[in-house]
Amino acid sequence: MEMHTALEYLAKASYLLAAILFILGIKRMASPVTARRGIVQAGWGMVIATLATFAITRGHNIGWIVGGIAIGVIPTWLWGRKVAMTDMPQMVALFNGMGGGSAAAIGAGELLKFGQAGEVAPPVTILVMAVVGALIGSVSMTGSLIAWAKLDGRMDRRFIFAGQKLINLLVFAAAILAGLALIFWDLHPATVIVFFVLALAFGVLMTLPIGGADMPVVISLYNALTGLAVAFEGYAMGIEALIVAGMVVGAAGTFLTQLMAKAMNRPISNVLFSNFGGGGAGETIEGAQKPIDAADAASLLYMAEKVIIVPGYGMAVAQAQHKIWELSQALMKTGKEVKFAIHPVAGRMPGHMNVLLAEAGVPYDLIADMDDINPEFKTCDVAIVIGANDVVNPAAKTDKSSPIFGMPILDVVDARQVIVIKRGKGTGFAGIENALFYQDNTRMLYADGKEAANSLITELKMIEGGGH
Amino acid sequence: MIDGFLALYIFMLAAFTGKEIIGRVPVILHTPLMSGSNFVHGIVLVGAMIALAHAESPLAIGIGFVGVILGAGNAAGGYVVTERMLEMFKSSKDGKK
């Protein structure tokens, strides 16, 4: 008994230490200089907390526990090591779904245990927390799985059918009712099963109609939800580390979700319950897109002093980040100023472009946020837009009938000359025409991003070598 | 057992902490930070381990086992992915040292 108490104290102290390491770790991850140390620190927190848990579980079901950890850790670790940088967003979605599922499983175990004959009924607060945590965790799990499937290209269309919102609402209401039944009426296993089926189904239904362009916000939201689910289950089980870590993530994630939704100028409710393209067709655009070939584009670059590169998801698809950096280095070698301008929601996750550029070796001090870079477009000779579309569409400022009206954009339109690298004439995610592409100072370089960058490098070398 | 009101205070303080510590995060770090906080809620593994340790019926063991697998996957995958992303962050000054 003595030994048991001592171990419990040791475990509780370790959980406190882990919570401190998590908070400091997240704080360090919010600055580029200390970010690397931050994740390592949080990692130690996790190792300490896990080891401490072995001390208090005292060998009960040890085989199952060790086996479960091995099955959970080994494949995800190996997969996470080798997955391509461009696929990171869906990996985050997948791992987040696993966390939600784990919280839901804890909830299921608790509820079934409370329902056993001979068990003393727990206080209502515990039941409420267990039920709410299980509901949120289930929604986060299946929702994240759908988000993963969409980002991974396994499900490339939105599923929209008549009466969808009504059905979603009914399923949600039914899940809430089942939850209330569990809390106030009866913890029968059948009710528990119905409750989980409804909660899991709601996660799927809620995510199906949301388009790919909105996935960043959705993943961030589910990340916050998993945090909350973990905190609530932590309360139900009486583990403070889960409460603190889960709640910190829940709050930080909610805040991050708001930042993202704000960058798109759409309230979160709008992301969840409607889609781009539903708000009007926008004005039709007069004029034509003016093409340019790589040789002419290279001479424009050769004569420029300041170049701003605007990457978008198209760069990720074309895996063009390395070639783009090579092109930038070639330009910088001849004394030109090169900067990268990143829209907050470019790509599939906020900061997605930064990660890709960092992978290619672009130093982070060459990469500028929207607010910092926007005044600089006026003084820039050439802006290169590669694979970005809606985030540079000036209609967001000028055309009140456009569905993206009001969304903050990169002011590429102010640059003296704009080169747009694009595979074809199609529209972006929002499915609307881009007025920028029809401007007098805009030239379209129709090519795959990687090939375009490659031929620009070759042409630049020819110009410098006195060729042509 | 944590007292009801004390728990509410813990919830509140943790929520403020979460908001404050990322208050001034640059856009450049949004993805790694989301991924990093995704790792941190992998602490759910601890809850799943304790639940599994207390499980007696085959059903409870099964549910706990699934919980441990998923929680461990969340923690391990979240760590590896975040660490890989952050590994690449360097400033142009670092290279010249």
Coordinates of C-alpha atoms in Angstrom, one line a residue:
Chain A
M1 CA 0.0 0.0 0.0
E2 CA 2.9 2.4 0.9
M3 CA 4.6 1.6 -2.4
H4 CA 1.4 2.1 -4.3
T5 CA 0.9 5.6 -2.8
A6 CA 4.4 6.6 -3.5
L7 CA 4.1 5.5 -7.1
E8 CA 0.8 7.4 -7.4
Y9 CA 2.6 10.6 -6.2
L10 CA 5.4 10.0 -8.5
A11 CA 3.0 9.6 -11.4
K12 CA 1.0 12.7 -10.5
A13 CA 4.3 14.7 -10.3
S14 CA 5.3 13.4 -13.7
Y15 CA 2.0 14.4 -15.2
L16 CA 2.5 17.9 -13.8
L17 CA 6.0 18.0 -15.3
A18 CA 4.5 16.8 -18.7
A19 CA 1.8 19.5 -18.6
I20 CA 4.5 22.1 -18.1
L21 CA 6.6 20.7 -20.9
F22 CA 3.6 20.7 -23.2
I23 CA 2.7 24.3 -22.5
L24 CA 6.3 25.5 -22.9
G25 CA 6.7 23.3 -26.0
I26 CA 3.6 24.8 -27.7
K27 CA 4.8 28.3 -26.8
R28 CA 8.2 27.7 -28.4
M29 CA 6.6 26.2 -31.5
A30 CA 4.9 29.6 -32.0
S31 CA 8.3 31.2 -33.0
P32 CA 10.5 30.1 -35.9
V33 CA 13.7 30.4 -33.9
T34 CA 12.7 28.1 -31.0
A35 CA 10.1 25.9 -32.8
R36 CA 12.4 22.9 -33.2
R37 CA 13.2 22.9 -29.5
G38 CA 9.5 23.2 -28.7
I39 CA 8.5 19.9 -30.3
V40 CA 11.4 18.0 -28.8
Q41 CA 10.4 19.4 -25.4
A42 CA 6.8 18.4 -25.8
G43 CA 8.0 15.0 -27.0
W44 CA 9.9 14.5 -23.7
G45 CA 6.7 15.4 -21.9
M46 CA 4.9 12.6 -23.7
V47 CA 7.6 10.1 -22.9
I48 CA 7.6 11.0 -19.2
A49 CA 3.8 10.8 -18.9
T50 CA 3.7 7.5 -20.7
L51 CA 6.4 5.9 -18.5
A52 CA 4.8 7.3 -15.3
T53 CA 1.5 5.6 -16.4
F54 CA 3.3 2.2 -16.5
A55 CA 4.2 2.9 -12.8
I56 CA 0.6 3.4 -11.7
T57 CA -1.1 0.7 -13.8
R58 CA 1.1 -1.8 -11.9
G59 CA 1.2 -4.5 -14.6
H60 CA -2.6 -4.9 -15.1
N61 CA -3.2 -6.1 -18.7
I62 CA 0.4 -5.1 -19.4
G63 CA 0.6 -7.3 -22.4
W64 CA -2.4 -5.6 -24.0
I65 CA -1.0 -2.2 -23.1
V66 CA 2.4 -2.8 -24.6
G67 CA 1.0 -4.6 -27.6
G68 CA -1.4 -1.7 -28.3
I69 CA 1.3 0.9 -28.0
A70 CA 3.5 -1.1 -30.4
I71 CA 0.7 -1.5 -32.9
G72 CA -0.1 2.2 -32.7
V73 CA 3.4 3.6 -32.7
I74 CA 5.4 1.5 -35.2
P75 CA 3.4 1.9 -38.4
T76 CA 2.6 5.6 -37.9
W77 CA 6.2 6.4 -37.0
L78 CA 7.5 4.7 -40.2
W79 CA 4.7 6.1 -42.3
G80 CA 5.2 9.6 -40.9
R81 CA 9.0 9.4 -41.6
K82 CA 8.7 8.7 -45.3
V83 CA 5.5 10.5 -46.4
A84 CA 6.1 13.3 -48.9
M85 CA 5.9 16.9 -47.5
T86 CA 3.1 17.7 -49.9
D87 CA 1.0 15.0 -48.1
M88 CA 1.5 16.4 -44.6
P89 CA -2.0 18.0 -44.3
Q90 CA -3.8 14.7 -44.7
M91 CA -1.4 13.0 -42.2
V92 CA -2.3 15.6 -39.6
A93 CA -6.0 15.0 -40.3
L94 CA -5.5 11.2 -40.0
F95 CA -3.5 11.4 -36.7
N96 CA -6.0 13.9 -35.3
G97 CA -8.8 11.4 -36.2
M98 CA -6.9 8.7 -34.2
G99 CA -6.8 11.0 -31.2
G100 CA -10.5 11.7 -31.4
G101 CA -11.1 7.9 -31.7
S102 CA -9.1 7.2 -28.7
A103 CA -11.0 9.8 -26.6
A104 CA -14.3 8.3 -27.9
A105 CA -13.1 4.8 -26.9
I106 CA -12.3 6.0 -23.4
G107 CA -15.8 7.5 -23.3
A108 CA -17.3 4.2 -24.5
G109 CA -15.4 2.2 -21.9
E110 CA -16.5 4.5 -19.1
L111 CA -20.1 4.6 -20.1
L112 CA -20.3 0.8 -20.4
K113 CA -18.6 0.4 -17.0
F114 CA -21.1 2.8 -15.3
G115 CA -23.9 0.9 -16.8
Q116 CA -22.9 -2.5 -15.3
A117 CA -25.2 -4.0 -12.7
G118 CA -24.0 -3.3 -9.2
E119 CA -22.0 -0.2 -10.1
V120 CA -22.8 2.9 -8.1
A121 CA -24.1 5.6 -10.4
P122 CA -21.4 8.3 -10.9
P123 CA -22.2 12.0 -10.3
V124 CA -24.0 13.8 -13.1
T125 CA -21.0 16.0 -13.9
I126 CA -18.8 13.0 -14.6
L127 CA -21.5 11.5 -16.9
V128 CA -22.0 14.8 -18.7
M129 CA -18.3 15.1 -19.4
A130 CA -17.9 11.4 -20.5
V131 CA -20.9 11.8 -22.9
V132 CA -19.8 15.2 -24.3
G133 CA -16.2 14.1 -24.7
A134 CA -17.4 10.9 -26.5
L135 CA -19.7 12.8 -28.8
I136 CA -17.0 15.4 -29.7
G137 CA -14.3 12.7 -30.1
S138 CA -16.5 10.6 -32.4
V139 CA -17.4 13.5 -34.6
S140 CA -13.7 14.5 -34.8
M141 CA -12.7 11.0 -35.7
T142 CA -15.0 10.3 -38.6
G143 CA -14.9 14.0 -39.7
S144 CA -11.1 13.9 -39.8
L145 CA -11.2 10.6 -41.7
I146 CA -13.4 12.2 -44.4
A147 CA -11.0 15.2 -44.5
W148 CA -8.1 12.8 -44.9
A149 CA -9.9 11.0 -47.8
K150 CA -10.6 14.3 -49.5
L151 CA -7.1 15.7 -49.2
D152 CA -5.6 12.4 -50.2
G153 CA -7.6 12.5 -53.4
R154 CA -9.6 9.4 -52.5
M155 CA -12.9 11.4 -52.5
D156 CA -12.7 14.2 -55.0
R157 CA -16.1 15.6 -55.0
R158 CA -18.5 17.2 -52.5
F159 CA -21.6 15.2 -51.7
I160 CA -24.5 17.5 -51.7
F161 CA -28.1 16.3 -51.9
A162 CA -31.5 17.8 -51.3
G163 CA -32.5 18.1 -47.6
Q164 CA -28.9 17.5 -46.5
K165 CA -28.9 20.2 -43.9
L166 CA -32.1 18.9 -42.5
I167 CA -30.8 15.3 -42.3
N168 CA -27.6 16.5 -40.6
L169 CA -29.6 18.5 -38.1
L170 CA -31.8 15.5 -37.4
V171 CA -28.9 13.1 -36.9
F172 CA -27.2 15.7 -34.6
A173 CA -30.4 16.2 -32.6
A174 CA -30.8 12.4 -32.3
A175 CA -27.2 12.0 -31.0
I176 CA -27.9 14.7 -28.4
L177 CA -31.1 13.0 -27.3
A178 CA -29.3 9.7 -27.0
G179 CA -26.6 11.4 -25.0
L180 CA -29.3 13.0 -22.7
A181 CA -30.9 9.6 -22.3
L182 CA -27.5 8.1 -21.2
I183 CA -27.1 10.9 -18.6
F184 CA -30.5 11.1 -17.1
W185 CA -32.3 7.9 -17.9
D186 CA -30.5 4.7 -18.5
L187 CA -26.9 3.5 -19.3
H188 CA -28.1 0.4 -21.2
P189 CA -25.5 -0.9 -23.6
A190 CA -27.9 -0.6 -26.5
T191 CA -28.4 3.1 -25.8
V192 CA -24.6 3.5 -25.7
I193 CA -24.3 1.8 -29.1
V194 CA -27.0 3.9 -30.7
F195 CA -25.4 7.1 -29.3
F196 CA -22.0 6.2 -30.8
V197 CA -23.4 5.2 -34.2
L198 CA -25.3 8.6 -34.4
A199 CA -22.2 10.6 -33.3
L200 CA -19.9 8.8 -35.7
A201 CA -22.4 9.2 -38.6
F202 CA -22.8 12.9 -37.8
G203 CA -19.0 13.4 -38.3
V204 CA -19.2 11.9 -41.7
L205 CA -22.4 13.7 -42.8
M206 CA -21.1 17.1 -41.5
T207 CA -17.8 16.8 -43.5
L208 CA -19.1 15.4 -46.8
P209 CA -20.5 18.6 -48.3
I210 CA -17.4 20.7 -47.4
G211 CA -15.1 21.5 -50.4
G212 CA -11.3 21.0 -50.6
A213 CA -10.6 24.7 -50.3
D214 CA -12.1 24.9 -46.9
M215 CA -10.3 21.8 -45.5
P216 CA -7.6 23.9 -43.7
V217 CA -10.2 25.4 -41.5
V218 CA -12.0 22.1 -41.0
I219 CA -8.9 20.2 -39.9
S220 CA -8.0 23.0 -37.5
L221 CA -11.5 22.8 -36.1
Y222 CA -11.3 19.0 -35.6
N223 CA -7.9 19.4 -34.0
A224 CA -9.4 21.8 -31.5
L225 CA -12.4 19.4 -31.0
T226 CA -10.1 16.5 -30.3
G227 CA -8.3 18.6 -27.7
L228 CA -11.7 19.3 -26.0
A229 CA -12.7 15.7 -26.1
V230 CA -9.4 14.7 -24.5
A231 CA -10.0 17.3 -21.7
F232 CA -13.5 16.2 -21.0
E233 CA -12.6 12.5 -20.9
G234 CA -9.7 13.5 -18.6
Y235 CA -12.2 15.0 -16.3
A236 CA -14.4 11.9 -16.4
M237 CA -11.3 9.7 -15.5
G238 CA -9.8 12.2 -13.0
I239 CA -6.5 12.7 -14.9
E240 CA -5.3 16.3 -14.6
A241 CA -2.7 16.0 -17.4
L242 CA -5.4 15.2 -19.9
I243 CA -7.5 18.1 -18.8
V244 CA -4.7 20.7 -19.0
A245 CA -3.1 19.4 -22.3
G246 CA -6.5 18.8 -23.9
M247 CA -7.9 22.2 -22.9
V248 CA -4.7 24.1 -24.0
V249 CA -5.0 22.4 -27.4
G250 CA -8.7 23.0 -27.6
A251 CA -8.3 26.8 -26.9
A252 CA -5.2 27.2 -29.1
G253 CA -6.9 25.2 -31.9
T254 CA -10.1 27.3 -31.7
F255 CA -8.0 30.5 -31.8
L256 CA -6.1 29.2 -34.8
T257 CA -9.3 28.2 -36.6
Q258 CA -10.6 31.7 -36.0
L259 CA -7.4 33.2 -37.5
M260 CA -7.8 31.1 -40.6
A261 CA -11.5 31.8 -41.1
K262 CA -10.8 35.5 -40.6
A263 CA -8.1 35.3 -43.3
M264 CA -10.7 33.9 -45.7
N265 CA -13.2 36.5 -44.4
R266 CA -15.8 33.9 -43.8
P267 CA -17.3 33.1 -40.4
I268 CA -16.7 29.5 -39.3
S269 CA -20.4 28.8 -39.6
N270 CA -20.2 29.8 -43.3
V271 CA -17.4 27.3 -43.9
L272 CA -19.3 24.5 -42.3
F273 CA -22.8 25.2 -43.6
S274 CA -22.3 26.6 -47.1
N275 CA -19.8 26.6 -49.9
F276 CA -17.9 29.0 -52.2
G277 CA -19.7 29.5 -55.4
G278 CA -23.1 29.5 -53.8
G279 CA -23.2 33.3 -53.4
G280 CA -23.6 34.5 -57.0
A281 CA -21.8 34.2 -60.2
G282 CA -19.8 37.4 -60.2
E283 CA -19.4 39.8 -63.1
T284 CA -18.2 38.4 -66.5
I285 CA -14.8 39.7 -67.5
E286 CA -14.1 41.5 -70.7
G287 CA -11.0 40.9 -72.8
A288 CA -8.7 37.9 -73.2
Q289 CA -5.8 36.2 -71.4
K290 CA -2.5 37.1 -73.0
P291 CA 0.0 34.2 -73.3
I292 CA 3.7 34.5 -73.1
D293 CA 6.5 32.0 -73.8
A294 CA 9.3 31.1 -71.4
A295 CA 12.0 33.0 -73.4
D296 CA 10.0 36.3 -73.2
A297 CA 9.1 35.7 -69.5
A298 CA 12.8 35.1 -68.8
S299 CA 13.8 38.4 -70.4
L300 CA 11.2 40.2 -68.3
L301 CA 12.8 38.6 -65.2
Y302 CA 16.3 39.5 -66.5
M303 CA 15.4 43.2 -66.6
A304 CA 13.6 43.2 -63.3
E305 CA 15.2 44.4 -60.0
K306 CA 12.7 43.2 -57.6
V307 CA 10.7 40.0 -58.0
I308 CA 7.9 38.7 -55.8
I309 CA 6.9 35.0 -56.1
V310 CA 3.3 34.0 -55.1
P311 CA 2.9 30.3 -54.7
G312 CA -0.3 28.4 -54.3
Y313 CA -1.6 24.9 -54.2
G314 CA -0.7 24.4 -57.8
M315 CA 2.9 24.6 -56.9
A316 CA 2.5 21.8 -54.4
V317 CA 0.7 19.6 -57.0
A318 CA 3.4 20.2 -59.5
Q319 CA 6.1 19.6 -56.8
A320 CA 7.7 22.7 -58.2
Q321 CA 9.1 24.2 -55.0
H322 CA 12.7 23.0 -55.6
K323 CA 12.8 24.3 -59.1
I324 CA 11.2 27.6 -58.0
W325 CA 13.9 28.0 -55.4
E326 CA 16.6 27.2 -58.0
L327 CA 15.1 29.9 -60.2
S328 CA 15.1 32.4 -57.3
Q329 CA 18.7 31.6 -56.5
A330 CA 19.6 32.2 -60.2
L331 CA 17.9 35.6 -60.0
M332 CA 19.5 36.5 -56.6
K333 CA 22.9 35.7 -58.0
T334 CA 22.6 38.5 -60.5
G335 CA 21.7 41.0 -57.7
K336 CA 17.9 40.9 -57.9
E337 CA 15.8 41.1 -54.8
V338 CA 13.5 38.0 -54.5
K339 CA 10.7 37.5 -52.0
F340 CA 8.0 35.0 -51.5
A341 CA 4.5 36.2 -50.6
I342 CA 2.2 33.8 -48.8
H343 CA -1.5 34.2 -48.4
P344 CA -2.7 32.9 -45.1
V345 CA -4.9 30.3 -46.7
A346 CA -2.8 29.4 -49.7
G347 CA -2.6 25.6 -50.1
R348 CA -4.4 23.0 -48.1
M349 CA -3.4 24.2 -44.6
P350 CA -2.4 27.6 -43.3
G351 CA 1.4 27.8 -43.6
H352 CA 1.4 24.8 -46.1
M353 CA 3.3 26.8 -48.6
N354 CA 5.9 27.9 -45.9
V355 CA 6.5 24.2 -45.1
L356 CA 7.0 23.3 -48.8
L357 CA 9.3 26.3 -49.4
A358 CA 11.3 25.4 -46.3
E359 CA 11.6 21.8 -47.6
A360 CA 13.1 23.2 -50.8
G361 CA 15.6 25.2 -48.7
V362 CA 14.1 28.7 -48.9
P363 CA 15.2 30.6 -45.7
Y364 CA 12.2 31.8 -43.8
D365 CA 13.3 35.4 -43.8
L366 CA 12.7 35.6 -47.5
I367 CA 9.1 34.5 -47.0
A368 CA 6.6 37.3 -46.1
D369 CA 3.0 37.3 -44.8
M370 CA 0.2 39.0 -46.7
D371 CA 0.1 42.2 -44.6
D372 CA 3.8 42.7 -44.7
I373 CA 4.2 42.2 -48.4
N374 CA 1.1 43.9 -49.8
P375 CA 2.6 47.4 -49.9
E376 CA 5.7 46.1 -51.7
F377 CA 3.9 44.9 -54.8
K378 CA 3.8 48.6 -56.0
T379 CA 7.6 48.7 -56.1
C380 CA 8.0 45.3 -57.6
D381 CA 8.9 44.9 -61.3
V382 CA 7.7 41.3 -61.8
A383 CA 5.3 39.2 -59.7
I384 CA 5.3 35.5 -60.5
V385 CA 2.1 33.7 -59.6
I386 CA 2.5 30.0 -59.6
G387 CA -0.5 27.8 -58.9
A388 CA -2.4 30.4 -56.9
N389 CA -5.7 31.7 -58.1
D390 CA -8.5 32.9 -55.8
V391 CA -6.1 34.5 -53.3
V392 CA -4.8 37.0 -56.0
N393 CA -8.2 37.7 -57.6
P394 CA -8.8 41.5 -57.4
A395 CA -12.6 40.8 -57.8
A396 CA -12.5 40.2 -54.0
K397 CA -12.0 44.0 -53.7
T398 CA -13.9 45.4 -56.6
D399 CA -16.8 43.1 -57.5
K400 CA -19.6 43.1 -55.0
S401 CA -21.4 40.3 -56.8
S402 CA -18.4 37.9 -56.6
P403 CA -18.7 35.1 -54.1
I404 CA -15.3 35.9 -52.8
F405 CA -16.0 39.6 -52.3
G406 CA -14.4 40.8 -49.1
M407 CA -11.8 38.1 -48.8
P408 CA -8.4 39.7 -48.2
I409 CA -6.1 39.1 -51.2
L410 CA -2.5 39.6 -52.2
D411 CA -2.3 42.8 -54.2
V412 CA -0.4 41.2 -57.1
V413 CA -2.4 43.4 -59.4
D414 CA -0.3 46.4 -58.3
A415 CA 2.9 44.9 -59.6
R416 CA 4.3 46.5 -62.8
Q417 CA 4.3 43.2 -64.6
V418 CA 2.6 39.9 -63.6
I419 CA 3.5 36.4 -64.9
V420 CA 1.0 33.7 -64.1
I421 CA 2.3 30.1 -64.4
K422 CA -0.7 27.9 -64.9
R423 CA -1.5 24.6 -66.6
G424 CA -4.6 25.9 -68.4
K425 CA -7.4 28.3 -68.5
G426 CA -9.5 26.7 -65.7
T427 CA -10.8 28.5 -62.7
G428 CA -9.7 28.0 -59.1
F429 CA -11.3 26.2 -56.2
A430 CA -14.1 28.8 -56.0
G431 CA -14.9 28.1 -59.6
I432 CA -14.8 31.8 -60.6
E433 CA -12.9 33.7 -63.3
N434 CA -9.9 35.6 -62.1
A435 CA -9.8 39.3 -63.2
L436 CA -6.1 39.4 -62.7
F437 CA -5.5 37.0 -65.6
Y438 CA -7.2 39.5 -68.0
Q439 CA -5.2 42.6 -66.9
D440 CA -3.1 44.5 -69.5
N441 CA 0.1 43.9 -67.5
T442 CA -0.5 40.2 -67.0
R443 CA 1.0 37.4 -69.1
M444 CA 0.0 33.8 -68.9
L445 CA 2.7 31.1 -69.1
Y446 CA 0.7 28.0 -69.7
A447 CA 2.8 25.1 -68.4
D448 CA 3.2 22.6 -65.6
G449 CA 4.9 24.5 -62.7
K450 CA 8.0 22.5 -62.6
E451 CA 8.6 22.6 -66.3
A452 CA 7.9 26.3 -66.4
A453 CA 10.5 27.0 -63.7
N454 CA 12.9 24.7 -65.4
S455 CA 12.6 26.4 -68.8
L456 CA 12.8 29.9 -67.1
I457 CA 16.1 28.8 -65.6
T458 CA 17.4 27.6 -68.9
E459 CA 16.3 30.7 -70.7
L460 CA 17.8 33.0 -68.1
K461 CA 21.2 31.2 -68.5
M462 CA 21.0 31.7 -72.2
I463 CA 20.4 35.4 -71.8
E464 CA 23.2 35.8 -69.3
G465 CA 25.5 33.8 -71.5
G466 CA 24.8 36.2 -74.4
G467 CA 22.7 33.6 -76.3
H468 CA 19.7 34.4 -78.4
Chain B
M1 CA -11.7 13.0 -7.9
I2 CA -11.5 16.6 -8.8
D3 CA -13.9 19.0 -7.2
G4 CA -16.4 20.4 -9.7
F5 CA -15.6 24.1 -9.3
L6 CA -11.9 23.5 -9.1
A7 CA -12.2 21.6 -12.4
L8 CA -13.9 24.6 -13.9
Y9 CA -11.0 26.8 -12.9
I10 CA -8.5 24.4 -14.4
F11 CA -10.5 24.4 -17.6
M12 CA -10.7 28.2 -17.7
L13 CA -7.0 28.8 -16.9
A14 CA -5.9 26.1 -19.4
A15 CA -8.1 27.7 -22.1
F16 CA -6.6 31.2 -21.5
T17 CA -3.1 29.7 -21.5
G18 CA -3.8 28.0 -24.8
K19 CA -5.0 31.2 -26.4
E20 CA -2.2 33.3 -25.0
I21 CA 0.8 31.1 -25.9
I22 CA 0.0 31.2 -29.6
G23 CA -1.3 34.8 -29.6
R24 CA 1.5 36.1 -31.9
V25 CA 2.2 33.1 -34.1
P26 CA 3.4 34.1 -37.6
V27 CA 1.5 32.5 -40.5
I28 CA 4.7 30.7 -41.4
L29 CA 4.2 28.4 -38.4
H30 CA 0.5 27.8 -38.6
T31 CA 0.8 24.3 -40.1
P32 CA 3.6 23.1 -37.8
L33 CA 1.8 24.6 -34.8
M34 CA -1.4 22.8 -35.7
S35 CA 0.5 19.6 -36.2
G36 CA 2.4 20.2 -32.9
S37 CA -0.8 20.7 -30.9
N38 CA -2.2 17.7 -32.7
F39 CA 0.7 15.8 -31.1
V40 CA 0.1 17.2 -27.7
H41 CA -3.5 15.8 -27.5
G42 CA -1.9 12.5 -28.1
I43 CA -1.7 12.6 -24.2
V44 CA -5.0 10.8 -24.6
L45 CA -2.8 7.7 -24.7
V46 CA -2.3 8.0 -21.0
G47 CA -6.1 8.0 -20.4
A48 CA -6.5 5.0 -22.7
M49 CA -3.7 3.1 -20.9
I50 CA -5.3 3.6 -17.5
A51 CA -8.7 2.6 -18.9
L52 CA -7.2 -0.6 -20.3
A53 CA -5.4 -1.3 -17.1
H54 CA -8.7 -1.2 -15.2
A55 CA -10.6 -3.2 -17.8
E56 CA -11.8 -6.7 -16.8
S57 CA -14.4 -7.9 -19.3
P58 CA -13.3 -8.9 -22.8
L59 CA -15.4 -6.1 -24.2
A60 CA -13.8 -3.5 -21.9
I61 CA -10.3 -4.9 -22.8
G62 CA -11.2 -4.7 -26.5
I63 CA -12.3 -1.1 -26.3
G64 CA -9.3 -0.1 -24.2
F65 CA -7.0 -1.8 -26.6
V66 CA -8.4 0.1 -29.5
G67 CA -8.1 3.3 -27.5
V68 CA -4.4 2.6 -26.7
I69 CA -3.6 1.8 -30.4
L70 CA -5.3 5.0 -31.6
G71 CA -3.8 7.2 -28.9
A72 CA -0.3 5.8 -29.5
G73 CA -0.8 6.4 -33.2
N74 CA -1.9 10.0 -32.6
A75 CA 1.2 10.7 -30.4
A76 CA 3.8 8.9 -32.5
G77 CA 2.5 10.1 -35.9
G78 CA 2.0 13.6 -34.6
Y79 CA 5.5 13.9 -33.3
V80 CA 7.2 12.5 -36.4
V81 CA 5.3 14.7 -38.8
T82 CA 5.8 17.9 -36.7
E83 CA 9.5 17.2 -36.1
R84 CA 10.1 16.7 -39.8
M85 CA 8.3 20.0 -40.7
L86 CA 10.3 22.0 -38.1
E87 CA 13.6 20.3 -39.1
M88 CA 13.5 22.3 -42.3
F89 CA 13.1 25.7 -40.7
K90 CA 16.2 27.7 -40.9
S91 CA 17.0 31.4 -41.6
S92 CA 19.4 32.5 -44.3
K93 CA 21.8 33.5 -41.5
D94 CA 22.1 29.9 -40.3
G95 CA 23.6 28.7 -43.5
K96 CA 26.4 31.3 -43.4
K97 CA 27.7 30.4 -39.9

